[in-house]
Coordinates of C-alpha atoms and ligand atoms in Angstrom, one line a residue:
Chain A
X1 CA 9.1 -24.3 -22.6
X2 CA 5.6 -22.9 -21.9
X3 CA 6.3 -23.4 -18.1
X4 CA 9.6 -21.7 -18.4
X5 CA 8.0 -18.8 -20.1
X6 CA 5.3 -18.6 -17.4
X7 CA 7.8 -18.6 -14.7
X8 CA 9.8 -15.9 -16.4
X9 CA 6.7 -13.7 -16.7
X10 CA 6.1 -14.3 -13.0
X11 CA 9.7 -13.2 -12.1
X12 CA 9.1 -10.0 -14.0
X13 CA 5.8 -9.4 -12.4
X14 CA 7.6 -9.9 -9.1
X15 CA 9.5 -6.8 -9.9
X16 CA 6.3 -4.8 -9.6
X17 CA 5.5 -6.3 -6.2
X18 CA 9.0 -5.6 -5.1
X19 CA 8.5 -2.0 -6.0
X20 CA 5.3 -1.9 -4.0
X21 CA 7.2 -3.5 -1.1
X22 CA 10.6 -1.7 -1.0
X23 CA 9.3 1.4 0.7
X24 CA 7.4 -0.6 3.3
X25 CA 10.5 -2.7 3.9
X26 CA 12.6 0.4 4.4
X27 CA 10.2 2.1 6.8
X28 CA 9.8 -1.1 8.7
X29 CA 13.5 -1.7 8.9
X30 CA 14.2 1.8 10.3
X31 CA 11.3 2.3 12.7
X32 CA 9.3 -0.9 13.0
X33 CA 6.3 0.9 11.6
X34 CA 3.8 -0.7 9.1
X35 CA 2.1 2.0 7.2
X36 CA -1.4 0.6 6.4
X37 CA -2.0 3.4 3.9
X38 CA 1.1 2.4 1.9
X39 CA -1.0 0.9 -1.0
X40 CA -3.3 4.0 -1.0
X41 CA -0.3 6.3 -1.3
X42 CA 0.8 4.3 -4.3
X43 CA -2.6 4.8 -5.9
X44 CA -2.6 8.5 -4.9
X45 CA 0.8 8.9 -6.5
X46 CA -0.6 7.3 -9.7
X47 CA -3.3 9.9 -9.7
X48 CA -0.8 12.6 -9.2
X49 CA 1.2 11.4 -12.2
X50 CA -2.0 11.1 -14.2
X51 CA -2.9 14.7 -13.4
X52 CA 0.5 16.0 -14.5
X53 CA 0.3 14.0 -17.7
X54 CA -3.2 15.0 -18.6
X55 CA -2.6 18.7 -17.7
X56 CA 0.7 19.1 -19.5
X57 CA 0.9 16.2 -21.9
X58 CA 4.3 15.3 -20.6
X59 CA 5.5 11.7 -20.5
X60 CA 4.7 9.8 -17.4
X61 CA 8.5 9.1 -17.0
X62 CA 9.2 12.8 -16.9
X63 CA 6.2 13.3 -14.5
X64 CA 7.8 10.8 -12.1
X65 CA 11.0 12.8 -12.1
X66 CA 9.2 15.9 -11.1
X67 CA 6.8 14.2 -8.7
X68 CA 9.5 12.3 -6.8
X69 CA 11.0 15.3 -4.9
X70 CA 7.6 16.5 -4.1
X71 CA 6.6 13.1 -2.8
X72 CA 9.8 13.0 -0.7
X73 CA 8.8 16.3 0.9
X74 CA 5.3 15.0 1.5
X75 CA 6.6 11.8 3.1
X76 CA 9.0 13.8 5.2
X77 CA 6.2 16.1 6.4
X78 CA 3.8 13.2 7.1
X79 CA 6.4 11.5 9.3
X80 CA 7.4 14.8 11.0
X81 CA 4.0 16.2 11.8
X82 CA 1.9 13.0 12.2
X83 CA 3.6 9.6 12.4
X84 CA 6.5 10.7 14.7
X85 CA 3.8 11.7 17.3
X86 CA 2.4 8.2 17.4
X87 CA 5.3 5.9 17.2
X88 CA 6.6 4.5 20.4
X89 CA 6.7 1.4 22.5
X90 CA 3.0 0.7 21.8
X91 CA 2.5 -0.6 18.3
X92 CA -1.3 0.1 18.2
X93 CA -1.4 3.9 17.7
X94 CA 0.5 4.0 14.4
X95 CA -1.6 1.1 13.0
X96 CA -4.8 3.0 13.9
X97 CA -3.5 6.3 12.5
X98 CA -2.3 4.8 9.2
X99 CA -5.5 2.7 8.9
X100 CA -7.5 6.0 9.3
X101 CA -5.2 7.6 6.7
X102 CA -6.0 4.7 4.3
X103 CA -9.7 5.3 4.7
X104 CA -9.5 9.0 4.3
X105 CA -7.2 8.8 1.3
X106 CA -9.5 6.3 -0.5
X107 CA -12.5 8.7 0.0
X108 CA -10.6 11.8 -1.1
X109 CA -9.5 10.0 -4.3
X110 CA -13.1 8.8 -4.8
X111 CA -14.5 12.3 -4.4
X112 CA -11.8 13.8 -6.6
X113 CA -11.5 11.3 -9.4
X114 CA -14.7 9.2 -9.2
X115 CA -14.6 5.4 -9.1
X116 CA -13.8 5.1 -12.8
X117 CA -10.8 3.1 -13.8
X118 CA -7.9 5.1 -15.1
X119 CA -4.7 4.3 -16.8
X120 CA -1.4 6.1 -17.5
X121 CA -0.8 6.6 -21.2
X122 CA 2.4 4.7 -22.0
X123 CA 2.4 4.9 -25.8
X124 CA 3.9 2.1 -28.0
X125 CA 6.2 0.9 -25.1
X126 CA 3.2 -0.9 -23.5
X127 CA 2.9 -3.4 -26.3
X128 CA 6.6 -3.6 -27.4
X129 CA 8.4 -6.8 -26.7
X130 CA 11.8 -8.4 -27.1
X131 CA 12.4 -11.8 -28.5
X132 CA 15.1 -13.6 -26.6
X133 CA 15.8 -17.1 -27.8
X134 CA 12.2 -17.9 -28.7
X135 CA 10.8 -16.2 -25.6
X136 CA 8.8 -13.0 -25.9
X137 CA 9.4 -10.6 -23.0
X138 CA 7.4 -7.4 -22.8
X139 CA 9.5 -4.3 -22.6
X140 CA 7.3 -2.9 -19.9
X141 CA 7.7 -5.9 -17.5
X142 CA 11.5 -5.8 -18.2
X143 CA 11.6 -2.1 -17.4
X144 CA 9.6 -2.7 -14.2
X145 CA 11.9 -5.5 -13.1
X146 CA 15.0 -3.5 -14.0
X147 CA 13.7 -0.5 -12.0
X148 CA 13.0 -2.8 -9.0
X149 CA 16.6 -4.1 -9.1
X150 CA 18.0 -0.5 -9.3
X151 CA 15.8 0.5 -6.4
X152 CA 17.0 -2.4 -4.3
X153 CA 20.6 -1.8 -5.2
X154 CA 20.2 1.9 -4.3
X155 CA 18.6 1.1 -1.0
X156 CA 21.4 -1.3 -0.2
X157 CA 24.1 1.3 -1.1
X158 CA 22.4 3.9 1.1
X159 CA 21.9 1.5 4.0
X160 CA 25.3 -0.2 4.0
X161 CA 27.7 2.4 2.4
X162 CA 26.8 5.8 3.7
X163 CA 26.7 7.8 7.0
X164 CA 23.0 8.1 6.6
X165 CA 22.7 4.3 6.3
X166 CA 24.7 3.9 9.5
X167 CA 22.4 6.3 11.2
X168 CA 19.4 4.4 9.9
X169 CA 20.7 1.1 11.3
X170 CA 21.9 2.6 14.6
X171 CA 18.5 4.3 15.1
X172 CA 16.8 1.1 14.3
X173 CA 18.9 -0.8 16.9
X174 CA 18.6 1.7 19.7
X175 CA 17.2 5.3 19.2
X176 CA 18.3 6.6 22.5
X177 CA 21.9 5.5 22.1
X178 CA 21.8 6.8 18.6
X179 CA 20.9 10.2 19.9
X180 CA 24.2 10.1 21.9
X181 CA 25.9 10.0 18.4
X182 CA 24.3 13.3 17.5
X183 CA 21.5 11.5 15.6
X184 CA 18.0 13.0 15.9
X185 CA 15.8 9.9 15.6
X186 CA 12.8 11.9 14.5
X187 CA 14.8 13.4 11.7
X188 CA 16.1 10.0 10.6
X189 CA 12.6 8.6 10.5
X190 CA 11.4 11.5 8.4
X191 CA 14.2 11.0 5.8
X192 CA 13.4 7.2 5.7
X193 CA 9.7 7.9 5.0
X194 CA 10.7 10.5 2.4
X195 CA 12.8 7.9 0.6
X196 CA 9.9 5.4 0.9
X197 CA 7.7 7.9 -0.8
X198 CA 10.1 8.3 -3.7
X199 CA 9.9 4.6 -4.2
X200 CA 6.1 4.8 -3.9
X201 CA 6.1 7.2 -6.8
X202 CA 8.2 4.9 -9.0
X203 CA 5.9 2.0 -8.0
X204 CA 2.9 4.2 -9.0
X205 CA 4.4 4.8 -12.5
X206 CA 4.5 1.1 -13.3
X207 CA 1.2 0.3 -11.5
X208 CA -0.5 2.9 -13.7
X209 CA 1.1 2.1 -17.0
X210 CA 0.7 -1.7 -16.7
X211 CA -2.8 -1.9 -15.6
X212 CA -5.8 0.2 -14.8
X213 CA -6.3 1.6 -11.3
X214 CA -9.1 3.1 -9.3
X215 CA -9.3 4.6 -5.7
X216 CA -10.1 1.3 -4.1
X217 CA -7.2 -0.9 -5.2
X218 CA -4.7 0.4 -2.5
X219 CA -5.3 -2.2 0.2
X220 CA -4.7 -5.1 -2.1
X221 CA -1.3 -3.5 -3.2
X222 CA -0.5 -3.2 0.5
X223 CA -1.1 -6.9 1.0
X224 CA 1.1 -7.9 -1.9
X225 CA 3.8 -5.6 -0.5
X226 CA 3.4 -6.9 3.0
X227 CA 3.6 -10.5 1.8
X228 CA 6.8 -9.8 -0.2
X229 CA 8.4 -8.1 2.8
X230 CA 7.5 -11.0 5.2
X231 CA 8.6 -13.7 2.7
X232 CA 11.9 -12.0 2.2
X233 CA 12.6 -11.6 5.9
X234 CA 12.3 -8.3 7.8
X235 CA 15.2 -6.0 7.1
X236 CA 16.6 -7.5 3.9
X237 CA 16.0 -5.6 0.7
X238 CA 17.2 -8.4 -1.6
X239 CA 14.8 -10.6 0.4
X240 CA 12.0 -8.2 -0.4
X241 CA 12.8 -8.6 -4.1
X242 CA 12.9 -12.4 -3.7
X243 CA 9.6 -12.2 -1.9
X244 CA 8.0 -10.2 -4.7
X245 CA 9.4 -12.7 -7.3
X246 CA 7.9 -15.6 -5.3
X247 CA 4.5 -14.0 -5.2
X248 CA 4.7 -13.1 -8.9
X249 CA 5.8 -16.6 -10.0
X250 CA 3.1 -18.2 -7.8
X251 CA 0.5 -15.9 -9.4
X252 CA 1.4 -16.6 -13.0
X253 CA 1.7 -20.3 -12.4
X254 CA -1.6 -20.3 -10.6
X255 CA -3.3 -18.4 -13.4
X256 CA -1.7 -20.7 -16.0
X257 CA -3.6 -23.6 -14.4
X258 CA -6.8 -21.7 -13.9
X259 CA -7.1 -17.9 -14.4
X260 CA -9.2 -17.6 -11.3
X261 CA -6.4 -18.9 -9.1
X262 CA -4.0 -16.1 -9.8
X263 CA -4.5 -14.0 -6.6
X264 CA -5.1 -17.1 -4.5
X265 CA -1.9 -18.8 -5.6
X266 CA 0.1 -15.8 -4.4
X267 CA -1.4 -15.9 -1.0
X268 CA -0.9 -19.6 -0.7
X269 CA 2.7 -19.2 -1.6
X270 CA 3.0 -16.7 1.2
X271 CA 1.5 -19.0 3.7
X272 CA 3.7 -21.9 2.5
X273 CA 6.9 -19.9 2.9
X274 CA 5.8 -18.8 6.4
X275 CA 5.1 -22.4 7.4
X276 CA 8.6 -23.5 6.3
X277 CA 10.5 -20.3 7.3
X278 CA 8.5 -18.3 9.9
X279 CA 11.1 -15.5 9.9
X280 CA 11.2 -15.3 6.1
X281 CA 13.9 -16.4 3.7
X282 CA 16.6 -13.9 4.6
X283 CA 16.0 -12.5 8.1
X284 CA 18.5 -10.1 9.5
X285 CA 20.7 -11.8 12.0
X286 CA 19.8 -9.4 14.9
X287 CA 16.3 -8.4 15.9
Chain B
X1 CA 34.4 29.7 34.8
X2 CA 34.0 25.9 35.0
X3 CA 33.8 24.0 31.7
X4 CA 30.8 21.9 33.0
X5 CA 28.8 22.4 36.1
X6 CA 25.6 21.2 37.7
X7 CA 23.8 23.4 40.2
X8 CA 21.1 22.0 42.4
X9 CA 20.4 19.3 39.9
X10 CA 17.3 17.2 40.5
X11 CA 16.1 14.3 38.3
X12 CA 13.2 12.0 38.5
X13 CA 11.8 9.0 36.8
X14 CA 8.0 9.6 36.9
X15 CA 7.2 9.9 40.6
X16 CA 10.5 8.6 41.8
X17 CA 13.1 11.2 42.5
X18 CA 16.6 10.0 41.8
X19 CA 18.7 13.1 42.3
X20 CA 18.3 15.7 45.1
X21 CA 20.3 18.8 44.3
X22 CA 23.6 17.6 42.9
X23 CA 26.4 20.1 42.5
X24 CA 29.5 19.1 40.6
X25 CA 32.1 21.1 38.8
X26 CA 34.4 20.0 36.0
X27 CA 37.2 22.4 35.1
X28 CA 38.8 22.3 31.7
X29 CA 41.6 19.7 31.5
X30 CA 40.4 18.0 34.6
X31 CA 39.4 14.4 35.3
X32 CA 36.8 13.8 38.0
X33 CA 35.4 10.5 39.3
X34 CA 32.0 9.8 40.6
X35 CA 31.8 6.9 43.0
X36 CA 28.9 5.4 44.9
X37 CA 27.1 2.2 45.6
X38 CA 24.5 0.7 43.3
X39 CA 21.5 2.9 42.9
X40 CA 23.3 6.1 44.2
X41 CA 22.3 8.0 41.1
X42 CA 25.6 8.0 39.1
X43 CA 24.1 6.9 35.9
X44 CA 21.1 9.3 36.4
X45 CA 23.7 12.1 36.7
X46 CA 25.4 11.1 33.5
X47 CA 22.1 10.7 31.6
X48 CA 21.1 14.2 32.8
X49 CA 24.3 15.8 31.5
X50 CA 24.2 14.1 28.1
X51 CA 20.6 15.0 27.6
X52 CA 18.9 11.6 27.8
X53 CA 17.0 13.0 30.8
X54 CA 15.5 16.5 30.7
X55 CA 16.2 18.8 33.6
X56 CA 15.8 22.4 34.6
X57 CA 17.5 24.4 31.9
X58 CA 19.8 26.2 34.3
X59 CA 20.7 23.2 36.4
X60 CA 23.4 22.1 33.9
X61 CA 25.8 24.6 32.4
X62 CA 28.4 23.8 29.7
X63 CA 30.8 26.5 28.5
X64 CA 28.6 29.1 30.1
X65 CA 25.4 27.9 28.3
X66 CA 22.4 26.4 30.1
X67 CA 22.0 22.9 28.6
X68 CA 19.6 21.2 31.0
X69 CA 16.8 21.1 28.5
X70 CA 18.6 20.4 25.3
X71 CA 18.2 17.1 23.5
X72 CA 20.9 14.5 23.5
X73 CA 21.9 15.1 19.9
X74 CA 22.3 18.9 20.5
X75 CA 24.5 18.3 23.5
X76 CA 26.6 15.8 21.6
X77 CA 27.1 18.3 18.8
X78 CA 28.4 20.8 21.4
X79 CA 31.1 18.4 22.4
X80 CA 29.9 16.2 25.2
X81 CA 30.3 12.5 24.4
X82 CA 29.2 9.6 26.4
X83 CA 30.4 6.0 26.9
X84 CA 27.2 4.6 28.3
X85 CA 26.8 2.0 31.0
X86 CA 26.7 -1.4 29.4
X87 CA 28.5 -0.1 26.3
X88 CA 25.3 0.0 24.1
X89 CA 27.1 -0.9 20.9
X90 CA 25.0 -1.0 17.7
X91 CA 24.5 -4.7 17.0
X92 CA 23.9 -4.3 13.3
X93 CA 27.0 -2.3 12.7
X94 CA 30.5 -3.6 12.4
X95 CA 33.3 -2.4 14.7
X96 CA 34.4 0.2 12.2
X97 CA 30.8 1.4 11.5
X98 CA 30.3 1.8 15.2
X99 CA 33.3 4.0 15.3
X100 CA 32.2 6.0 12.3
X101 CA 28.7 6.6 13.6
X102 CA 30.3 8.2 16.6
X103 CA 31.0 11.3 14.6
X104 CA 27.6 11.5 12.9
X105 CA 26.5 14.7 14.7
X106 CA 29.9 16.2 15.1
X107 CA 32.3 15.5 12.3
X108 CA 35.1 17.9 13.2
X109 CA 38.8 17.6 12.6
X110 CA 40.9 16.9 15.6
X111 CA 43.2 14.4 17.1
X112 CA 40.8 11.5 16.9
X113 CA 40.1 9.7 13.7
X114 CA 39.8 6.0 12.7
X115 CA 43.6 5.8 12.5
X116 CA 44.3 7.3 16.0
X117 CA 41.6 5.2 17.6
X118 CA 43.1 2.1 16.0
X119 CA 46.5 3.3 17.3
X120 CA 45.0 3.5 20.8
X121 CA 43.4 0.1 20.6
X122 CA 45.2 -1.9 17.9
X123 CA 43.0 -5.0 18.4
X124 CA 40.1 -3.1 17.0
X125 CA 41.8 -2.7 13.7
X126 CA 42.2 -6.4 13.4
X127 CA 38.5 -6.9 14.2
X128 CA 37.2 -3.9 12.3
X129 CA 34.9 -5.8 10.0
X130 CA 33.4 -8.0 12.8
X131 CA 30.0 -7.3 14.1
X132 CA 30.6 -5.2 17.2
X133 CA 28.7 -7.5 19.5
X134 CA 30.9 -10.4 18.4
X135 CA 33.9 -9.0 20.4
X136 CA 34.9 -9.8 24.0
X137 CA 33.7 -7.6 26.7
X138 CA 36.9 -5.6 27.0
X139 CA 37.1 -5.1 23.2
X140 CA 33.5 -4.0 23.2
X141 CA 34.4 -1.4 25.8
X142 CA 37.2 -0.2 23.6
X143 CA 34.8 0.2 20.8
X144 CA 32.4 2.2 23.0
X145 CA 35.3 4.5 24.1
X146 CA 36.6 4.8 20.5
X147 CA 33.1 5.6 19.3
X148 CA 32.8 8.5 21.8
X149 CA 36.2 9.8 20.9
X150 CA 35.5 9.9 17.2
X151 CA 33.6 13.2 17.7
X152 CA 36.7 14.8 19.3
X153 CA 34.7 15.6 22.4
X154 CA 35.5 18.4 24.8
X155 CA 34.0 16.4 27.7
X156 CA 34.0 12.6 27.8
X157 CA 31.6 10.9 30.2
X158 CA 32.5 7.3 31.0
X159 CA 29.9 5.3 32.9
X160 CA 31.5 2.2 34.6
X161 CA 33.9 1.3 31.9
X162 CA 35.5 -1.3 34.1
X163 CA 32.3 -3.2 35.0
X164 CA 32.6 -6.9 34.5
X165 CA 36.2 -6.8 33.1
X166 CA 39.3 -8.6 34.3
X167 CA 41.9 -6.4 36.1
X168 CA 44.4 -6.7 33.2
X169 CA 41.8 -5.6 30.7
X170 CA 40.8 -2.7 33.0
X171 CA 44.5 -1.6 33.1
X172 CA 44.7 -1.8 29.3
X173 CA 41.6 0.4 29.0
X174 CA 42.8 3.0 31.6
X175 CA 46.1 3.2 29.8
X176 CA 44.2 5.2 27.2
X177 CA 43.4 8.0 29.6
X178 CA 46.6 10.1 29.2
X179 CA 46.2 10.2 25.4
X180 CA 42.6 11.2 25.7
X181 CA 43.5 14.0 28.1
X182 CA 46.4 15.1 25.9
X183 CA 43.9 15.3 22.9
X184 CA 42.1 18.0 24.9
X185 CA 39.2 16.2 26.6
X186 CA 38.1 16.7 30.2
X187 CA 36.7 13.5 31.8
X188 CA 34.0 12.4 34.1
X189 CA 34.6 8.8 35.1
X190 CA 31.9 6.9 37.0
X191 CA 33.5 4.0 38.8
X192 CA 32.5 1.3 41.3
X193 CA 36.2 0.4 41.7
X194 CA 37.3 3.0 44.3
X195 CA 41.0 2.3 43.8
X196 CA 40.7 2.9 40.1
X197 CA 38.7 6.1 40.7
X198 CA 41.2 7.5 43.1
X199 CA 44.1 6.7 40.7
X200 CA 42.7 8.3 37.7
X201 CA 41.0 11.4 39.1
X202 CA 42.1 14.9 40.0
X203 CA 39.0 15.2 42.2
X204 CA 36.4 12.7 43.4
X205 CA 32.8 13.0 44.2
X206 CA 31.0 10.3 46.3
X207 CA 27.3 9.9 45.9
X208 CA 24.7 8.2 48.0
X209 CA 20.9 8.1 47.5
X210 CA 20.9 10.9 45.0
X211 CA 23.1 13.3 46.9
X212 CA 26.8 14.1 46.9
X213 CA 28.1 13.0 50.3
X214 CA 31.8 13.7 49.9
X215 CA 34.1 15.5 47.5
X216 CA 37.7 16.4 47.3
X217 CA 41.1 15.3 46.0
X218 CA 42.1 11.7 46.3
X219 CA 44.9 12.6 48.8
X220 CA 42.3 14.1 51.2
X221 CA 40.3 11.0 51.3
X222 CA 40.7 8.5 54.2
X223 CA 39.3 5.0 53.9
X224 CA 36.9 5.7 56.7
X225 CA 35.6 8.9 55.0
X226 CA 34.9 7.1 51.8
X227 CA 33.3 4.2 53.7
X228 CA 30.9 6.6 55.4
X229 CA 30.1 8.5 52.3
X230 CA 29.5 5.3 50.4
X231 CA 27.4 3.4 52.8
X232 CA 26.2 6.1 55.2
X233 CA 27.8 6.9 58.5
X234 CA 25.7 4.4 60.4
X235 CA 26.8 1.5 58.3
Ligands
LIG1 N1 14.5 4.0 34.2 C1 14.3 4.1 35.5 N2 13.0 4.2 36.0 C2 12.8 4.3 37.3 N3 13.8 4.3 38.2 C3 15.1 4.3 37.8 C4 15.4 4.2 36.4 N4 16.7 4.2 36.3 C5 17.2 4.2 37.5 N5 16.2 4.3 38.5 C6 16.4 4.5 39.9 O1 17.1 5.6 40.2 C7 18.1 5.4 41.2 C8 19.5 5.8 40.7 O2 19.8 4.9 39.6 P1 21.1 5.0 38.8 O3 21.1 4.0 37.7 O4 21.4 6.4 38.5 O5 22.2 4.5 39.9 P2 23.7 4.2 39.7 O6 24.4 4.9 40.8 O7 24.2 4.4 38.3 O8 23.8 2.6 40.1 P3 24.7 1.4 39.5 O9 26.0 1.5 40.2 O10 24.0 0.2 39.8 O11 24.8 1.6 38.0 C9 17.9 3.9 41.6 O12 17.2 3.9 42.8 C10 17.2 3.3 40.5 O13 16.4 2.3 40.9
LIG2 MG1 24.9 3.2 36.9

């Protein structure tokens, strides 16, 4: 029973990693771009929410609703004015540019907010739990996991049920033929990054409410996100959720054995999956 | 005024010049064919018109507007649709999604819709949920044509739609031409198959090494004239 409980906690933790990863998965799926500053943008969004909360006293949940459209606009602009200029056949320039962004962002956050740990106030919800058949589940982890599932469902709906989603997939297949359909690839990329930044904002909410954060934790979030995307298989949103869950379960199992093994166990699980399934668990058929 | 016209059109790939002053005219309601040997510049001409290659603004005029510098998505939105060489279907989209994406930049009401495209090529309706690339070559060509029609284009560019297909399949595909014309599109058909080009076109242009070497109505063309225009007089 104790193992079952541990695994369940791991599954719920996986929801957080899936939220870290979903935006990365979307952007990679549409334009084959890995944004190395992804984790830092999550941290930056957490500070933005913190700022709104401390200045107005509003609830973090309300702050996310207000921040999300602004973050969409920011992502759109970042793609339009910066990343679209560097993506192309060569994969190196976007990596260099987003790596630079990561460094700059960490320093700006450090200058503005100091290296002190911060936390989003979450009120009584952070300690509330539900008792389901003898197992205690925290409301916050449940909420995180539920949000991750909603985000994944929403992404799948957009991707597979709308004209925008068809344009995403067509552009990903072949941008120049997509332009013959009246699709402007640069505009499609900007919308994809905008959506990714909305998810970044949601991820930031749970990051900030569940644990403390400081300007330097971005790169580690990027790595969890990256591992979740790769485990799941490039281009599959449900795969990304599964990837997050696998890392989450591995981490809680690892820390149950020895608390120092938590992080390591996640990385080992990542390597094991890659050994068995180099293309991840649910790779998209065409690539 | 011609519907679509190129004037002294030149095009280059880096240092390599592929077109040397090409003049073609497409009148409204007309079908013209472009023939020529491999490497003559037919695809380059199509890519220039549809905006995949940038040209001098004034060297291509559509409906009185200079479109030589416009991007492909803007030209498509004006009503020039392309069936590209090699079909270029989207592999992650089903047959029906490939058709639907064809109207992304120009979703206007007109003769062509999913129903009428399925009416034109009934086999596509049966296969509408298959991945587009799981179809036979001829069926894929039908998807590529249907996808271009979905935007109710005013000009349809077809680049070697018969390439690699069996004669019966080619006949099936060309059977669609009258309905396409009746729906109001003017056509530019690039063909290697000279017989097919002469049958379908009101006028024919023959290209060689980036230039138009012969043009006129099919009736005016003798075999020798075509042969010379195709391979050069010395051949
Ligand atoms: N992307 C490219 N880069 C460099 N040169 C090119 C490119 N595409 C075509 N060319 C060259 O331009 C010339 C014209 O090519 P084009 O594809 O327009 O010929 P085509 O008449 O369509 O031939 P085919 O009947 O084989 O399709 C050829 O000499 C070709 O080698
Ligand atoms: Mg060609």
